[in-house]
Amino acid sequence: MRRNATPQMDRRFVLLAGASAGLIAAAGPRPSFAQAPRLAPGVLVQPGKLMMSTNPTVPPLMYADDRGGLKGLRIEVGIEIAKRLGLEAEYIRTDFAPMIPGLAARRWDMINTGIFWSEERAKLMQMIPYEVAALSYATFPGNPTGIRTPDDLAGKRVAVELGATAENRTRALSESLVAKGLKAIDIATFNNIAEAIAALRARQVDAVAAIDATVKLLQDSRTVETVLSRQFPQFSCLATRERSLADAVVWALDAMKADGTYDKIFDAYGVGKMPGAKFAIRET
């Protein structure tokens, strides 16, 4: 049985939505474009292409189908942004860990893997919140480990994706449990969420932490059972190296919101949308 979010988690969602209303002010002056902005030579790694890194192991947000084609909400959003900027969308498949260094090294123009905003990351790149996401914890169907509250994760072995927010948040949760006199969480890291799920199915771990939408899809297929949901709600972002490209991406997202394309894509996948009619780079 899937457990509902706690009142505390619901309040966090309300606060998160309220905070997003201040994003435009926090990002400073916004350029205004009557039509698709033109990018200066040298901004893109390859002229005419929007090269994006992605980790297609997180269905329904980004994954490879039976023929190897890329599918999912984030993939569709990236293709639509490229189209509106008059660019060809090109995806580079990679694990999460090398994405930020790869962006700095000009291996790609934009990270499109649902990277969560943090103040530290915002100092390294231009981050554009476009999705509201949270974490779920799941275990075997029937919940034989009896996980019903965050405290029940004490002493459990939990699988997470290496370097992703699920790892960071679970480590912070573990520290809070230890501070309460409980056992630490035994955190097992994997290159991607697919490997983490495989470890759960092989009974190598007691639970797995992943994005809500991914865990819901797995629960719908009866692969796992969600025991904690809507934990640590926060913004998922697109991230670029160049400010001018980030401004162009904001323009494209605004246009998608204005004509209903953004809502259509997000509603189809049941993923949390950013409130308001405008997007912005978030710096603080």
PDB file of C-alpha atoms in Angstrom, residues 114 126 197 233 262 264:
ATOM      1  CA  GLY A 114      16.505  16.960 -13.906  1.00  0.00           C
ATOM      2  CA  GLN A 126      23.138  28.828 -14.984  1.00  0.00           C
ATOM      3  CA  ILE A 197      16.460  -1.033  -8.649  1.00  0.00           C
ATOM      4  CA  PRO A 233      10.418  18.471  -2.538  1.00  0.00           C
ATOM      5  CA  TYR A 262       4.446  22.997 -21.341  1.00  0.00           C
ATOM      6  CA  LYS A 264       0.337  19.471 -22.147  1.00  0.00           C
TER       7      LYS A 264
END
